[in-house]
Short mmCIF file of C-alpha atoms and ligand atoms in Angstrom, two decimals:
data_model
loop_
_atom_site.label_atom_id
_atom_site.label_comp_id
_atom_site.label_asym_id
_atom_site.label_seq_id
_atom_site.Cartn_x
_atom_site.Cartn_y
_atom_site.Cartn_z
CA MET A 300 -0.08 -0.03 0.08
CA THR A 301 1.11 3.42 -0.65
CA GLY A 302 1.32 6.14 2.22
CA HIS A 303 -1.42 8.61 1.39
CA VAL A 304 -1.78 11.49 3.47
CA ILE A 305 -5.61 12.15 3.50
CA ASP A 306 -6.24 12.85 7.35
CA LEU A 307 -3.08 13.46 9.53
CA ASN A 308 -4.83 11.18 12.28
CA ASP A 309 -4.35 7.99 9.99
CA VAL A 310 -0.88 8.00 10.68
CA THR A 311 0.46 7.75 14.05
CA VAL A 312 1.72 10.44 16.35
CA SER A 313 5.29 8.98 16.19
CA GLN A 314 5.13 9.23 12.43
CA TRP A 315 4.26 13.10 12.79
CA ASN A 316 7.10 13.56 15.40
CA ALA A 317 9.58 11.91 13.05
CA ILE A 318 8.38 14.20 10.26
CA LEU A 319 8.94 17.27 12.59
CA LYS A 320 12.15 16.20 13.82
CA LEU A 321 13.25 15.81 9.81
CA ALA A 322 11.82 18.97 9.23
CA HIS A 323 14.07 20.79 12.01
CA ASP A 324 17.18 19.00 10.62
CA ILE A 325 16.49 20.19 7.31
CA LYS A 326 16.00 23.80 8.41
CA GLU A 327 19.34 23.71 10.44
CA ALA A 328 21.16 21.97 7.13
CA PRO A 329 19.18 22.38 4.02
CA MET A 330 22.15 21.64 1.50
CA VAL A 331 22.38 17.91 2.96
CA TYR A 332 18.99 17.21 1.26
CA ALA A 333 19.56 19.36 -1.78
CA GLY A 334 19.68 16.08 -4.00
CA ALA A 335 17.28 14.03 -2.04
CA CYS A 336 14.80 13.75 -4.71
CA ARG A 337 16.78 14.00 -7.89
CA GLY A 338 14.76 12.19 -10.68
CA LYS A 339 11.56 12.15 -8.77
CA ILE A 340 8.59 14.07 -9.91
CA MET A 341 5.72 15.80 -8.06
CA GLY A 342 2.32 16.87 -9.67
CA THR A 343 0.23 19.25 -8.20
CA LEU A 344 -3.59 19.35 -8.95
CA PHE A 345 -4.82 22.47 -7.61
CA TYR A 346 -8.81 22.95 -8.47
CA GLU A 347 -8.80 25.81 -6.09
CA PRO A 348 -6.62 29.01 -5.60
CA SER A 349 -3.35 28.58 -3.45
CA THR A 350 -0.29 30.62 -2.88
CA ARG A 351 1.53 29.27 0.23
CA THR A 352 0.33 25.58 0.01
CA GLN A 353 1.17 25.28 -3.78
CA MET A 354 4.20 27.20 -3.64
CA SER A 355 5.74 25.85 -0.67
CA PHE A 356 5.16 22.27 -1.99
CA GLN A 357 6.72 23.23 -5.28
CA THR A 358 9.58 25.03 -3.63
CA ALA A 359 9.97 21.93 -1.28
CA MET A 360 10.31 19.56 -4.11
CA LEU A 361 12.76 21.96 -6.33
CA ARG A 362 14.82 22.36 -2.99
CA LEU A 363 15.32 18.47 -2.92
CA GLY A 364 16.45 18.49 -6.26
CA GLY A 365 12.96 16.90 -7.74
CA GLY A 366 10.99 18.16 -10.50
CA ILE A 367 7.25 19.54 -10.77
CA ILE A 368 4.24 19.11 -13.00
CA GLY A 369 0.90 20.09 -12.55
CA PHE A 370 -2.01 22.83 -12.86
CA ASP A 371 -3.24 25.71 -10.60
CA ASN A 372 -6.18 26.45 -12.33
CA PRO A 373 -8.35 23.65 -13.50
CA SER A 374 -9.62 25.76 -16.41
CA THR A 375 -6.24 25.19 -18.37
CA SER A 376 -6.61 21.30 -18.01
CA SER A 377 -8.83 18.85 -19.28
CA VAL A 378 -10.97 19.31 -16.28
CA SER A 379 -12.68 22.21 -18.16
CA LYS A 380 -13.71 19.61 -21.00
CA GLY A 381 -15.40 17.48 -18.21
CA GLU A 382 -12.98 15.17 -17.50
CA ASN A 383 -13.51 13.13 -13.99
CA LEU A 384 -11.29 13.39 -11.20
CA LYS A 385 -10.81 9.57 -11.37
CA ASP A 386 -9.45 10.08 -14.85
CA THR A 387 -7.46 13.01 -14.25
CA THR A 388 -5.83 11.62 -11.29
CA LYS A 389 -5.12 8.34 -12.91
CA ILE A 390 -3.44 10.00 -15.69
CA VAL A 391 -1.20 12.62 -13.77
CA SER A 392 -0.43 9.75 -11.11
CA GLY A 393 0.92 7.70 -13.78
CA TYR A 394 3.33 10.57 -14.56
CA SER A 395 4.25 11.56 -11.11
CA ASP A 396 6.09 9.96 -8.08
CA ILE A 397 3.69 11.86 -5.60
CA LEU A 398 0.70 13.83 -5.97
CA VAL A 399 -0.45 16.93 -4.11
CA MET A 400 -4.22 17.82 -4.25
CA ARG A 401 -6.55 20.79 -3.59
CA HIS A 402 -10.04 20.65 -4.25
CA PRO A 403 -13.19 22.62 -3.21
CA LEU A 404 -15.17 19.44 -2.25
CA GLU A 405 -15.12 17.55 0.86
CA GLY A 406 -13.66 14.12 0.57
CA ALA A 407 -11.89 14.74 -2.86
CA SER A 408 -8.21 13.50 -1.96
CA LYS A 409 -9.78 10.53 -0.62
CA ALA A 410 -11.87 9.73 -3.70
CA ALA A 411 -8.61 10.64 -5.94
CA ALA A 412 -6.18 8.29 -3.88
CA LEU A 413 -8.88 5.32 -4.57
CA THR A 414 -7.61 5.48 -7.98
CA ALA A 415 -4.06 7.05 -7.90
CA ASP A 416 -0.79 5.07 -8.68
CA CYS A 417 1.08 6.99 -6.53
CA PRO A 418 0.72 8.49 -3.13
CA VAL A 419 -1.91 11.30 -2.73
CA ILE A 420 -1.27 14.14 -0.34
CA ASN A 421 -4.28 16.19 0.88
CA ALA A 422 -3.49 20.08 0.28
CA GLY A 423 -6.86 21.02 1.42
CA ASP A 424 -10.46 19.31 0.49
CA GLY A 425 -13.20 21.86 0.75
CA GLY A 426 -14.14 22.92 4.44
CA HIS A 427 -12.92 19.69 5.51
CA LEU A 428 -9.22 19.02 6.44
CA HIS A 429 -5.83 20.28 5.79
CA PRO A 430 -3.42 18.16 7.25
CA THR A 431 -0.12 19.54 5.76
CA GLN A 432 -0.86 23.02 7.11
CA THR A 433 -1.25 21.13 10.44
CA LEU A 434 2.08 19.88 10.14
CA THR A 435 3.13 23.21 9.53
CA ASP A 436 1.46 24.60 12.74
CA LEU A 437 3.01 21.72 14.74
CA LEU A 438 6.16 22.56 13.53
CA THR A 439 5.99 26.18 14.28
CA LEU A 440 4.68 25.35 17.90
CA ARG A 441 7.37 22.95 18.35
CA GLU A 442 10.09 25.41 17.21
CA GLU A 443 8.64 28.58 19.12
CA LYS A 444 6.88 27.03 22.08
CA GLY A 445 9.22 24.22 22.61
CA ARG A 446 6.53 21.75 23.22
CA LEU A 447 3.21 20.41 21.68
CA GLU A 448 1.52 19.33 24.80
CA GLY A 449 0.29 21.33 28.03
CA LEU A 450 -0.88 24.39 25.56
CA THR A 451 -4.07 26.43 25.86
CA VAL A 452 -4.71 27.15 22.13
CA GLY A 453 -7.43 29.73 21.03
CA PHE A 454 -9.08 29.57 17.82
CA CYS A 455 -10.87 32.34 16.46
CA GLY A 456 -12.82 33.19 13.27
CA ASP A 457 -14.69 30.79 10.90
CA LEU A 458 -14.48 27.46 12.84
CA LYS A 459 -16.92 25.72 10.87
CA ASN A 460 -15.73 26.28 7.33
CA GLY A 461 -11.85 26.49 8.51
CA ARG A 462 -10.32 23.25 7.42
CA THR A 463 -6.93 24.00 9.03
CA VAL A 464 -8.69 24.66 12.16
CA HIS A 465 -10.32 20.95 11.85
CA SER A 466 -7.04 19.51 11.08
CA LEU A 467 -5.14 21.25 13.99
CA LEU A 468 -7.69 20.24 16.60
CA LYS A 469 -7.65 16.89 15.79
CA ALA A 470 -3.91 16.88 15.92
CA LEU A 471 -3.43 18.85 19.02
CA SER A 472 -5.88 16.39 20.75
CA CYS A 473 -3.53 13.67 20.66
CA TYR A 474 -1.01 15.41 22.72
CA PRO A 475 -1.48 15.56 26.51
CA ASP A 476 -3.12 18.33 28.49
CA ASN A 477 -3.97 20.64 25.80
CA LYS A 478 -7.00 22.87 26.20
CA PHE A 479 -9.10 24.57 23.43
CA ILE A 480 -10.84 28.03 23.64
CA LEU A 481 -12.88 28.19 20.67
CA VAL A 482 -14.21 31.90 19.54
CA SER A 483 -16.71 32.47 17.07
CA THR A 484 -20.21 33.52 16.05
CA ASP A 485 -23.11 31.11 16.99
CA GLU A 486 -23.43 30.50 13.01
CA LEU A 487 -19.50 29.37 12.71
CA ARG A 488 -18.86 26.80 15.58
CA VAL A 489 -16.71 23.86 15.12
CA PRO A 490 -18.50 21.02 13.60
CA GLY A 491 -19.83 18.32 15.96
CA TYR A 492 -17.64 15.54 14.41
CA ILE A 493 -14.71 17.65 15.75
CA LYS A 494 -16.19 18.16 19.08
CA ASP A 495 -16.80 14.44 19.23
CA TYR A 496 -13.11 13.82 18.40
CA ILE A 497 -11.87 16.26 21.08
CA SER A 498 -14.11 14.83 23.75
CA ALA A 499 -13.22 11.25 23.00
CA SER A 500 -9.37 12.26 23.29
CA GLY A 501 -10.14 13.38 26.80
CA LYS A 502 -9.61 16.85 26.23
CA THR A 503 -11.61 19.88 26.94
CA TYR A 504 -13.01 22.94 24.82
CA GLU A 505 -14.94 26.01 25.81
CA GLU A 506 -16.92 28.12 23.30
CA TYR A 507 -16.80 32.28 23.53
CA SER A 508 -18.17 34.79 21.43
CA SER A 509 -15.57 37.57 22.52
CA LEU A 510 -11.84 37.63 21.86
CA GLU A 511 -11.07 40.36 24.89
CA GLU A 512 -12.30 37.95 27.65
CA VAL A 513 -10.01 35.01 26.49
CA MET A 514 -6.95 36.95 25.51
CA PRO A 515 -5.29 36.71 28.95
CA LYS A 516 -5.55 32.91 29.19
CA LEU A 517 -3.89 31.93 25.79
CA ASP A 518 -0.47 30.54 25.12
CA VAL A 519 -1.54 30.37 21.38
CA LEU A 520 -4.09 32.16 19.28
CA TYR A 521 -4.93 30.77 15.90
CA MET A 522 -6.72 33.34 13.97
CA THR A 523 -8.79 32.35 10.67
CA ARG A 524 -10.03 34.08 7.82
CA ILE A 525 -13.85 33.92 7.18
CA GLN A 526 -14.07 31.51 4.39
CA GLN A 527 -16.21 33.64 2.05
CA GLU A 528 -16.34 30.75 -0.80
CA ARG A 529 -18.03 28.27 1.52
CA PHE A 530 -20.99 30.42 2.25
CA ALA A 531 -24.35 30.00 0.49
CA SER A 532 -24.69 33.79 -0.40
CA ARG A 533 -22.78 36.98 -0.08
CA GLU A 534 -25.33 38.33 2.49
CA GLU A 535 -24.51 35.50 4.96
CA TYR A 536 -20.75 36.21 4.38
CA GLU A 537 -21.18 39.96 4.82
CA ALA A 538 -22.85 39.17 7.97
CA GLN A 539 -19.92 37.56 9.53
CA LYS A 540 -16.64 39.13 8.11
CA ASN A 541 -15.77 41.73 10.56
CA VAL A 542 -17.05 40.33 13.79
CA PHE A 543 -13.59 39.54 15.09
CA ARG A 544 -10.74 41.58 14.57
CA LEU A 545 -7.21 41.45 16.63
CA ASP A 546 -5.37 44.67 16.97
CA ALA A 547 -2.91 46.10 19.15
CA LYS A 548 -5.03 47.13 22.04
CA LYS A 549 -6.39 43.52 22.25
CA MET A 550 -2.66 42.10 22.03
CA LYS A 551 -2.17 44.16 25.18
CA LEU A 552 -4.58 41.83 27.10
CA ALA A 553 -2.59 38.88 26.23
CA SER A 554 0.57 37.25 28.07
CA LYS A 555 3.95 38.37 26.75
CA ASP A 556 4.42 34.59 25.90
CA LEU A 557 1.44 34.48 23.55
CA ILE A 558 2.24 33.55 19.86
CA VAL A 559 -0.26 34.60 17.16
CA LEU A 560 -0.72 32.37 14.03
CA HIS A 561 -2.69 32.38 11.08
CA PRO A 562 -2.62 29.98 8.02
CA LEU A 563 -2.83 32.90 5.83
CA PRO A 564 -4.21 34.45 3.71
CA ARG A 565 -5.50 37.23 6.03
CA VAL A 566 -8.46 39.69 5.13
CA ASP A 567 -9.02 42.05 7.68
CA GLU A 568 -9.21 39.66 11.04
CA ILE A 569 -5.53 40.98 11.86
CA ALA A 570 -5.01 44.48 11.66
CA VAL A 571 -1.70 45.20 10.00
CA GLU A 572 -0.33 47.08 13.07
CA VAL A 573 0.07 43.57 14.98
CA ASP A 574 2.69 42.47 12.23
CA ASP A 575 5.18 44.47 14.17
CA ASP A 576 4.43 42.63 17.57
CA PRO A 577 7.18 40.17 18.27
CA ARG A 578 4.48 37.45 19.09
CA ALA A 579 2.95 37.74 15.70
CA LEU A 580 4.40 34.57 14.25
CA TYR A 581 2.32 34.02 11.15
CA PHE A 582 4.99 34.90 8.41
CA LYS A 583 7.47 32.89 10.10
CA GLN A 584 4.67 29.93 10.20
CA ALA A 585 4.56 30.18 6.40
CA ASN A 586 8.01 29.58 5.98
CA TYR A 587 8.29 26.53 8.20
CA GLY A 588 5.52 25.20 5.86
CA MET A 589 8.27 24.89 3.12
CA TYR A 590 10.61 22.71 5.71
CA VAL A 591 8.01 20.72 6.98
CA ARG A 592 6.85 19.75 3.12
CA MET A 593 10.43 18.99 2.40
CA ALA A 594 10.27 16.40 5.22
CA LEU A 595 6.91 15.16 4.24
CA ILE A 596 7.59 14.39 0.81
CA LEU A 597 10.76 12.77 1.51
CA SER A 598 8.83 10.65 4.26
CA VAL A 599 6.46 9.57 1.74
CA LEU A 600 9.07 8.82 -1.09
CA ASN A 601 11.72 7.23 0.85
CA TYR A 602 10.29 6.01 4.27
CA LYS A 603 6.95 4.64 2.85
CA LEU A 604 4.81 6.29 5.12
CA GLU A 605 2.13 3.84 6.22
CA SER A 606 -1.48 4.66 6.38
CA GLN A 607 -4.47 2.98 6.94
CA PRO A 608 -6.83 1.44 4.14
CA LEU A 609 -8.82 4.13 2.40
CA LEU A 610 -12.04 2.79 2.83
CA ARG A 611 -12.74 0.61 5.98
CA GLY A 612 -16.63 1.08 6.46
CA GLU A 613 -19.38 -0.55 4.45
CA ILE A 614 -22.16 0.23 1.81
CA ILE A 615 -25.29 0.58 3.58
CA ASN A 616 -28.61 -0.42 1.84
CA ASP A 617 -29.17 2.45 -0.54
CA ALA A 618 -27.63 5.37 2.02
CA THR A 619 -25.98 8.25 0.24
CA CYS A 620 -24.18 11.26 2.18
CA THR A 621 -26.56 13.98 2.92
CA ASN A 622 -23.50 16.70 2.83
CA PRO A 623 -24.28 18.50 -0.30
CA LYS A 624 -20.46 19.84 -0.38
CA CYS A 625 -19.28 15.93 -0.42
CA ILE A 626 -17.33 14.68 -3.57
CA CYS A 627 -19.38 11.57 -3.53
CA HIS A 628 -22.26 13.70 -5.11
CA THR A 629 -20.15 14.97 -8.34
CA GLU A 630 -17.99 11.81 -8.56
CA LYS A 631 -20.86 9.32 -9.29
CA TYR A 632 -18.88 6.28 -9.64
CA LEU A 633 -17.47 6.24 -5.95
CA PRO A 634 -18.89 3.59 -3.66
CA HIS A 635 -21.17 5.14 -1.05
CA SER A 636 -18.88 3.88 1.95
CA PHE A 637 -19.86 4.63 5.72
CA ARG A 638 -18.60 3.83 9.25
CA ARG A 639 -21.09 3.19 11.96
CA ALA A 640 -20.98 5.01 15.10
CA GLY A 641 -23.78 4.03 17.45
CA ASP A 642 -26.88 5.14 15.78
CA VAL A 643 -25.43 7.52 13.19
CA ILE A 644 -23.54 6.82 10.04
CA VAL A 645 -20.29 8.77 8.88
CA CYS A 646 -19.70 9.32 5.18
CA GLU A 647 -16.05 7.95 4.68
CA TYR A 648 -15.09 10.97 2.39
CA CYS A 649 -16.67 13.80 4.15
CA ASP A 650 -17.32 12.76 7.77
CA GLY A 651 -20.79 13.96 7.20
CA ARG A 652 -23.18 12.38 9.63
CA GLN A 653 -26.72 10.94 9.42
CA LEU A 654 -29.23 8.83 11.53
CA LEU A 655 -29.40 5.20 10.24
C1 LIG K 893 -5.65 28.01 4.32
C2 LIG K 893 -6.70 27.09 3.34
O1 LIG K 893 -6.36 27.22 2.29
O2 LIG K 893 -7.32 26.48 3.98
N1 LIG K 893 -4.58 28.58 3.79
C3 LIG K 893 -3.55 27.83 3.73
O3 LIG K 893 -3.38 26.78 3.21
N2 LIG K 893 -2.43 28.55 4.15
C4 LIG K 893 -6.56 29.05 4.90
C5 LIG K 893 -7.70 29.97 4.31
O4 LIG K 893 -7.61 29.78 3.12
O5 LIG K 893 -8.06 30.81 4.88
#
């Protein structure tokens, strides 16, 4: 089996730690790794806009001595002629040693991995997950806070649609003594399946509607953009977009050891004046993303990162996923596979739930 990276929680914490250690070593001595992927090709299939994720993956492969192919706009590929995900994946994975995919629909990377002839890395699937941003965030925490445990981490903004939030909450739930402070409007709260994951791992979370009152409690503040592209209407987005804004005044309420992270791009949720505060680490964080992606590419190509089988559930009568943003509705050939969890069934692509 090839080592796809679809959901970080499919691989073990000791594997994440090994990737973070390797990323640290690469950062300290990048030239040692300069030819490590010579002769290898990475395909990048970006069905959705990206600056940092795509360019840091591409730079990572180039710095390792490998080559890159792919598209950053599906309208310049045969996708615009109506080619399905299965065929595009089959073809480009045949040209590549590793495939990196971003797609607006939830579960798209898992669907692609079902037919790919090389490992697939999920670079963001709709509002669902973003495991490589999480590796970036973990590396930043490890380097800047010195630990991944015993942290009180605040998340603020679009916690419903923010895939970086979902993946990071799941990952930090796997380390001891972390606590989560979730700041959002009622409409943009963390989805139930992520809350269940936090609780099942024995961690706690508290939900708030104001940033001021939580600032003094935090070791880390993870700000996020309101995900305009995931809203059903312009009006719904407008109602949410300027509710939370971090500025110099709010920074005064926080500890001197706080660090502020943001996966970027920023819109207005962090005032530009905060950039000069030494606790604002979001630009440095983006730079760590390149090193961690170098480590991930090397781990997947050389050390055969083992992941679980892609579909572990079952086809249940004629059940279909009720999440309209799930990939299974547009890619109709996909088996509708579900996991059972008590009296609900969980879609294996997007984690959408429904009563049996
Ligand atoms: C994030 C994403 O695409 O989910 N950005 C990133 O990958 N660095 C966050 C966002 O778009 O708001």
